[in-house]
Structures are given as C-alpha cells and as structure tokens.
Amino acid sequence: MKVLIINGPNLNLLGTREPEIYGTVTLDEIGDRCRTLGAEYGLDIDFLQSNFEGQIVEWIQVAIGSADAIVINAAAYTHTSVAIHDALKSYHGYKIELHISNPHLRESFRHNSFVSPVVDAVVAGFGVNGYTHVVELLPRLLGDDQRA
Ligand code: DQA
C-alpha cells in the first residue's frame, strides 16, 4: 500500500515555529515516526513537504493511479487553494485532511477549508500525534490491516 503524506508551506519550520501551537517536534522527526510505523503495517510512505502550491498539485496528480491514499496538511493553502481542491477532486484514492492544531479554534480566516469538501475524513487538533494516529488507522481504512 502506497501512501503520500503531503505537507504544505511553513511546516518545514516545525520545531521552532510557534511552538505553543505546533509543539517542538521537527517535521523530519514526524516523517521518521510515520515511515517507521507505516513499515510495521506494510505501508510504503512518502513523506513530502513543499512551500509551493504548484508542487503540491503535481504530487497529487502523480498520486493518481500510483498511490492508495493521500494524507494532506495543506497548511495555509487549506484556506486559499482552489488548485489543490481541484487536484484532490481528480484523485480517487482515500483522502485525509490533517491539521496539527484545530483551525476552528483559531482566527476566522482559518475556519474555511478548500480541502474538506473533497476528502473522506478530517483530523485536527491532536498535535503532531495526529500524523501517527492516521498512519495507524489507514490499514483498516484501506481494508488491508496486515496486523489484524
Ligand atoms: C495548520 C493550520 C493552518 O491554519 C496553518 O496555516 C498551518 C498549519 C495545522 O497543521 O494546524 O500552517 O494546517
């Protein structure tokens, strides 16, 4: 099972960026945790980050026909990007929107998501643990829990 975990702008700064909101764990550490845990479940995880909207659109397009699931933290593009919305609409594998914080508890400009209407599920507010929680859930969601 192939899974893309896509991270949007400024998430490369995790560890030092607004630690009171996002914690002090780095994105590399989260990626390591996801890949290690995913391997236990037979998931082949590509853990990606870009500050560029077009790059994220291209990764979603590459996933069409090649990945079983996408987990996306589009970060600020969540609230602005019709391009990411449209790309996700064309991807028919399992899709999960993820946020470290709960955007609904924050500024009103974070309350709208262009991602939510085109995904199967939304995970928000569990801190960086949300990533590993999703990795643990995915095998069952994809109907291939090799440890069940
Ligand atoms: C975020 C929430 C977004 O509103 C924000 O722009 C981010 C991170 C989160 O993971 O909580 O960059 O997606």
mmCIF file with all atom_site columns, N, CA, C and O in Angstrom, residues 14-15 20 24 33 36 38 47 50 53 57-58 61 71 78 93 96 101 113 116 118-119 124 135-136 147:
data_model
loop_
_atom_site.group_PDB
_atom_site.id
_atom_site.type_symbol
_atom_site.label_atom_id
_atom_site.label_alt_id
_atom_site.label_comp_id
_atom_site.label_asym_id
_atom_site.label_entity_id
_atom_site.label_seq_id
_atom_site.pdbx_PDB_ins_code
_atom_site.Cartn_x
_atom_site.Cartn_y
_atom_site.Cartn_z
_atom_site.occupancy
_atom_site.B_iso_or_equiv
_atom_site.pdbx_formal_charge
_atom_site.auth_seq_id
_atom_site.auth_comp_id
_atom_site.auth_asym_id
_atom_site.auth_atom_id
_atom_site.pdbx_PDB_model_num
ATOM 1   N N  . LEU A 1 14  ? 8.567   23.449 11.533  1.00 0.00 ? 14  LEU A N  1
ATOM 2   C CA . LEU A 1 14  ? 8.117   22.816 12.784  1.00 0.00 ? 14  LEU A CA 1
ATOM 3   C C  . LEU A 1 14  ? 9.318   22.531 13.682  1.00 0.00 ? 14  LEU A C  1
ATOM 4   O O  . LEU A 1 14  ? 10.379  22.118 13.209  1.00 0.00 ? 14  LEU A O  1
ATOM 5   N N  . GLY A 1 15  ? 9.111   22.736 14.970  1.00 0.00 ? 15  GLY A N  1
ATOM 6   C CA . GLY A 1 15  ? 10.224  22.600 15.921  1.00 0.00 ? 15  GLY A CA 1
ATOM 7   C C  . GLY A 1 15  ? 10.517  23.956 16.521  1.00 0.00 ? 15  GLY A C  1
ATOM 8   O O  . GLY A 1 15  ? 10.690  24.092 17.730  1.00 0.00 ? 15  GLY A O  1
ATOM 9   N N  . GLU A 1 20  ? 4.097   27.050 20.823  1.00 0.00 ? 20  GLU A N  1
ATOM 10  C CA . GLU A 1 20  ? 2.927   26.980 21.716  1.00 0.00 ? 20  GLU A CA 1
ATOM 11  C C  . GLU A 1 20  ? 1.707   26.425 20.977  1.00 0.00 ? 20  GLU A C  1
ATOM 12  O O  . GLU A 1 20  ? 0.781   25.900 21.588  1.00 0.00 ? 20  GLU A O  1
ATOM 13  N N  . THR A 1 24  ? 7.265   21.171 19.566  1.00 0.00 ? 24  THR A N  1
ATOM 14  C CA . THR A 1 24  ? 8.703   21.337 19.312  1.00 0.00 ? 24  THR A CA 1
ATOM 15  C C  . THR A 1 24  ? 9.297   20.187 18.498  1.00 0.00 ? 24  THR A C  1
ATOM 16  O O  . THR A 1 24  ? 10.499  20.125 18.286  1.00 0.00 ? 24  THR A O  1
ATOM 17  N N  . ARG A 1 33  ? 8.905   8.994  12.254  1.00 0.00 ? 33  ARG A N  1
ATOM 18  C CA . ARG A 1 33  ? 7.906   8.229  13.025  1.00 0.00 ? 33  ARG A CA 1
ATOM 19  C C  . ARG A 1 33  ? 6.886   7.589  12.086  1.00 0.00 ? 33  ARG A C  1
ATOM 20  O O  . ARG A 1 33  ? 6.515   6.427  12.259  1.00 0.00 ? 33  ARG A O  1
ATOM 21  N N  . THR A 1 36  ? 8.507   4.683  9.957   1.00 0.00 ? 36  THR A N  1
ATOM 22  C CA . THR A 1 36  ? 8.799   3.503  10.787  1.00 0.00 ? 36  THR A CA 1
ATOM 23  C C  . THR A 1 36  ? 7.513   2.769  11.139  1.00 0.00 ? 36  THR A C  1
ATOM 24  O O  . THR A 1 36  ? 7.411   1.540  10.985  1.00 0.00 ? 36  THR A O  1
ATOM 25  N N  . GLY A 1 38  ? 4.577   3.074  9.660   1.00 0.00 ? 38  GLY A N  1
ATOM 26  C CA . GLY A 1 38  ? 3.949   2.605  8.425   1.00 0.00 ? 38  GLY A CA 1
ATOM 27  C C  . GLY A 1 38  ? 4.535   1.277  7.963   1.00 0.00 ? 38  GLY A C  1
ATOM 28  O O  . GLY A 1 38  ? 3.802   0.386  7.538   1.00 0.00 ? 38  GLY A O  1
ATOM 29  N N  . PHE A 1 47  ? 6.878   10.837 2.565   1.00 0.00 ? 47  PHE A N  1
ATOM 30  C CA . PHE A 1 47  ? 6.573   11.972 3.444   1.00 0.00 ? 47  PHE A CA 1
ATOM 31  C C  . PHE A 1 47  ? 7.175   13.216 2.805   1.00 0.00 ? 47  PHE A C  1
ATOM 32  O O  . PHE A 1 47  ? 8.395   13.341 2.689   1.00 0.00 ? 47  PHE A O  1
ATOM 33  N N  . SER A 1 50  ? 6.367   20.912 0.776   1.00 0.00 ? 50  SER A N  1
ATOM 34  C CA . SER A 1 50  ? 6.733   21.990 -0.149  1.00 0.00 ? 50  SER A CA 1
ATOM 35  C C  . SER A 1 50  ? 6.080   23.287 0.280   1.00 0.00 ? 50  SER A C  1
ATOM 36  O O  . SER A 1 50  ? 4.972   23.291 0.824   1.00 0.00 ? 50  SER A O  1
ATOM 37  N N  . GLU A 1 53  ? 2.638   25.882 -4.006  1.00 0.00 ? 53  GLU A N  1
ATOM 38  C CA . GLU A 1 53  ? 1.314   25.332 -4.324  1.00 0.00 ? 53  GLU A CA 1
ATOM 39  C C  . GLU A 1 53  ? 1.373   24.390 -5.536  1.00 0.00 ? 53  GLU A C  1
ATOM 40  O O  . GLU A 1 53  ? 0.793   23.303 -5.526  1.00 0.00 ? 53  GLU A O  1
ATOM 41  N N  . VAL A 1 57  ? 0.219   20.439 -6.082  1.00 0.00 ? 57  VAL A N  1
ATOM 42  C CA . VAL A 1 57  ? -0.715  19.996 -7.132  1.00 0.00 ? 57  VAL A CA 1
ATOM 43  C C  . VAL A 1 57  ? -0.072  18.865 -7.935  1.00 0.00 ? 57  VAL A C  1
ATOM 44  O O  . VAL A 1 57  ? -0.719  17.847 -8.221  1.00 0.00 ? 57  VAL A O  1
ATOM 45  N N  . GLU A 1 58  ? 1.198   19.006 -8.288  1.00 0.00 ? 58  GLU A N  1
ATOM 46  C CA . GLU A 1 58  ? 1.869   17.963 -9.081  1.00 0.00 ? 58  GLU A CA 1
ATOM 47  C C  . GLU A 1 58  ? 1.970   16.659 -8.310  1.00 0.00 ? 58  GLU A C  1
ATOM 48  O O  . GLU A 1 58  ? 1.783   15.586 -8.880  1.00 0.00 ? 58  GLU A O  1
ATOM 49  N N  . GLN A 1 61  ? -1.289  14.975 -8.522  1.00 0.00 ? 61  GLN A N  1
ATOM 50  C CA . GLN A 1 61  ? -1.505  14.399 -9.857  1.00 0.00 ? 61  GLN A CA 1
ATOM 51  C C  . GLN A 1 61  ? -0.705  13.111 -10.038 1.00 0.00 ? 61  GLN A C  1
ATOM 52  O O  . GLN A 1 61  ? -1.198  12.144 -10.622 1.00 0.00 ? 61  GLN A O  1
ATOM 53  N N  . VAL A 1 71  ? -2.588  11.684 2.591   1.00 0.00 ? 71  VAL A N  1
ATOM 54  C CA . VAL A 1 71  ? -2.840  12.445 3.814   1.00 0.00 ? 71  VAL A CA 1
ATOM 55  C C  . VAL A 1 71  ? -2.260  13.823 3.541   1.00 0.00 ? 71  VAL A C  1
ATOM 56  O O  . VAL A 1 71  ? -1.087  13.941 3.182   1.00 0.00 ? 71  VAL A O  1
ATOM 57  N N  . THR A 1 78  ? -4.685  25.407 2.716   1.00 0.00 ? 78  THR A N  1
ATOM 58  C CA . THR A 1 78  ? -6.006  24.858 3.055   1.00 0.00 ? 78  THR A CA 1
ATOM 59  C C  . THR A 1 78  ? -7.091  25.915 2.863   1.00 0.00 ? 78  THR A C  1
ATOM 60  O O  . THR A 1 78  ? -8.188  25.618 2.376   1.00 0.00 ? 78  THR A O  1
ATOM 61  N N  . GLY A 1 93  ? -8.362  7.889  -4.748  1.00 0.00 ? 93  GLY A N  1
ATOM 62  C CA . GLY A 1 93  ? -7.987  7.041  -3.614  1.00 0.00 ? 93  GLY A CA 1
ATOM 63  C C  . GLY A 1 93  ? -8.504  7.658  -2.320  1.00 0.00 ? 93  GLY A C  1
ATOM 64  O O  . GLY A 1 93  ? -9.211  8.670  -2.333  1.00 0.00 ? 93  GLY A O  1
ATOM 65  N N  . ILE A 1 96  ? -7.294  12.030 3.324   1.00 0.00 ? 96  ILE A N  1
ATOM 66  C CA . ILE A 1 96  ? -7.484  12.560 4.675   1.00 0.00 ? 96  ILE A CA 1
ATOM 67  C C  . ILE A 1 96  ? -6.835  13.938 4.783   1.00 0.00 ? 96  ILE A C  1
ATOM 68  O O  . ILE A 1 96  ? -5.665  14.114 4.420   1.00 0.00 ? 96  ILE A O  1
ATOM 69  N N  . SER A 1 101 ? -3.069  21.720 14.659  1.00 0.00 ? 101 SER A N  1
ATOM 70  C CA . SER A 1 101 ? -3.972  22.477 15.526  1.00 0.00 ? 101 SER A CA 1
ATOM 71  C C  . SER A 1 101 ? -5.408  22.235 15.077  1.00 0.00 ? 101 SER A C  1
ATOM 72  O O  . SER A 1 101 ? -5.640  21.582 14.046  1.00 0.00 ? 101 SER A O  1
ATOM 73  N N  . SER A 1 113 ? -12.129 25.730 4.774   1.00 0.00 ? 113 SER A N  1
ATOM 74  C CA . SER A 1 113 ? -11.153 24.826 4.149   1.00 0.00 ? 113 SER A CA 1
ATOM 75  C C  . SER A 1 113 ? -11.615 24.479 2.740   1.00 0.00 ? 113 SER A C  1
ATOM 76  O O  . SER A 1 113 ? -12.739 24.016 2.546   1.00 0.00 ? 113 SER A O  1
ATOM 77  N N  . SER A 1 116 ? -11.500 20.307 2.819   1.00 0.00 ? 116 SER A N  1
ATOM 78  C CA . SER A 1 116 ? -12.525 19.466 3.475   1.00 0.00 ? 116 SER A CA 1
ATOM 79  C C  . SER A 1 116 ? -13.605 18.921 2.547   1.00 0.00 ? 116 SER A C  1
ATOM 80  O O  . SER A 1 116 ? -13.987 17.750 2.673   1.00 0.00 ? 116 SER A O  1
ATOM 81  N N  . VAL A 1 118 ? -13.486 17.841 -0.345  1.00 0.00 ? 118 VAL A N  1
ATOM 82  C CA . VAL A 1 118 ? -13.040 16.848 -1.333  1.00 0.00 ? 118 VAL A CA 1
ATOM 83  C C  . VAL A 1 118 ? -12.207 15.730 -0.695  1.00 0.00 ? 118 VAL A C  1
ATOM 84  O O  . VAL A 1 118 ? -11.423 15.063 -1.379  1.00 0.00 ? 118 VAL A O  1
ATOM 85  N N  . VAL A 1 119 ? -12.363 15.523 0.626   1.00 0.00 ? 119 VAL A N  1
ATOM 86  C CA . VAL A 1 119 ? -11.659 14.417 1.290   1.00 0.00 ? 119 VAL A CA 1
ATOM 87  C C  . VAL A 1 119 ? -12.653 13.506 2.016   1.00 0.00 ? 119 VAL A C  1
ATOM 88  O O  . VAL A 1 119 ? -13.809 13.878 2.227   1.00 0.00 ? 119 VAL A O  1
ATOM 89  N N  . ALA A 1 124 ? -7.927  16.878 13.105  1.00 0.00 ? 124 ALA A N  1
ATOM 90  C CA . ALA A 1 124 ? -7.395  18.179 13.519  1.00 0.00 ? 124 ALA A CA 1
ATOM 91  C C  . ALA A 1 124 ? -7.368  18.290 15.028  1.00 0.00 ? 124 ALA A C  1
ATOM 92  O O  . ALA A 1 124 ? -8.283  17.804 15.707  1.00 0.00 ? 124 ALA A O  1
ATOM 93  N N  . VAL A 1 135 ? -1.665  7.146  10.495  1.00 0.00 ? 135 VAL A N  1
ATOM 94  C CA . VAL A 1 135 ? -0.932  6.004  9.936   1.00 0.00 ? 135 VAL A CA 1
ATOM 95  C C  . VAL A 1 135 ? -1.471  4.699  10.522  1.00 0.00 ? 135 VAL A C  1
ATOM 96  O O  . VAL A 1 135 ? -1.631  3.700  9.816   1.00 0.00 ? 135 VAL A O  1
ATOM 97  N N  . GLU A 1 136 ? -1.792  4.715  11.830  1.00 0.00 ? 136 GLU A N  1
ATOM 98  C CA . GLU A 1 136 ? -2.333  3.505  12.464  1.00 0.00 ? 136 GLU A CA 1
ATOM 99  C C  . GLU A 1 136 ? -3.726  3.148  11.946  1.00 0.00 ? 136 GLU A C  1
ATOM 100 O O  . GLU A 1 136 ? -4.093  1.981  11.881  1.00 0.00 ? 136 GLU A O  1
ATOM 101 N N  . ARG A 1 147 ? -1.836  -6.562 10.433  1.00 0.00 ? 147 ARG A N  1
ATOM 102 C CA . ARG A 1 147 ? -1.617  -6.978 11.823  1.00 0.00 ? 147 ARG A CA 1
ATOM 103 C C  . ARG A 1 147 ? -2.914  -7.379 12.492  1.00 0.00 ? 147 ARG A C  1
ATOM 104 O O  . ARG A 1 147 ? -2.901  -7.743 13.658  1.00 0.00 ? 147 ARG A O  1
#
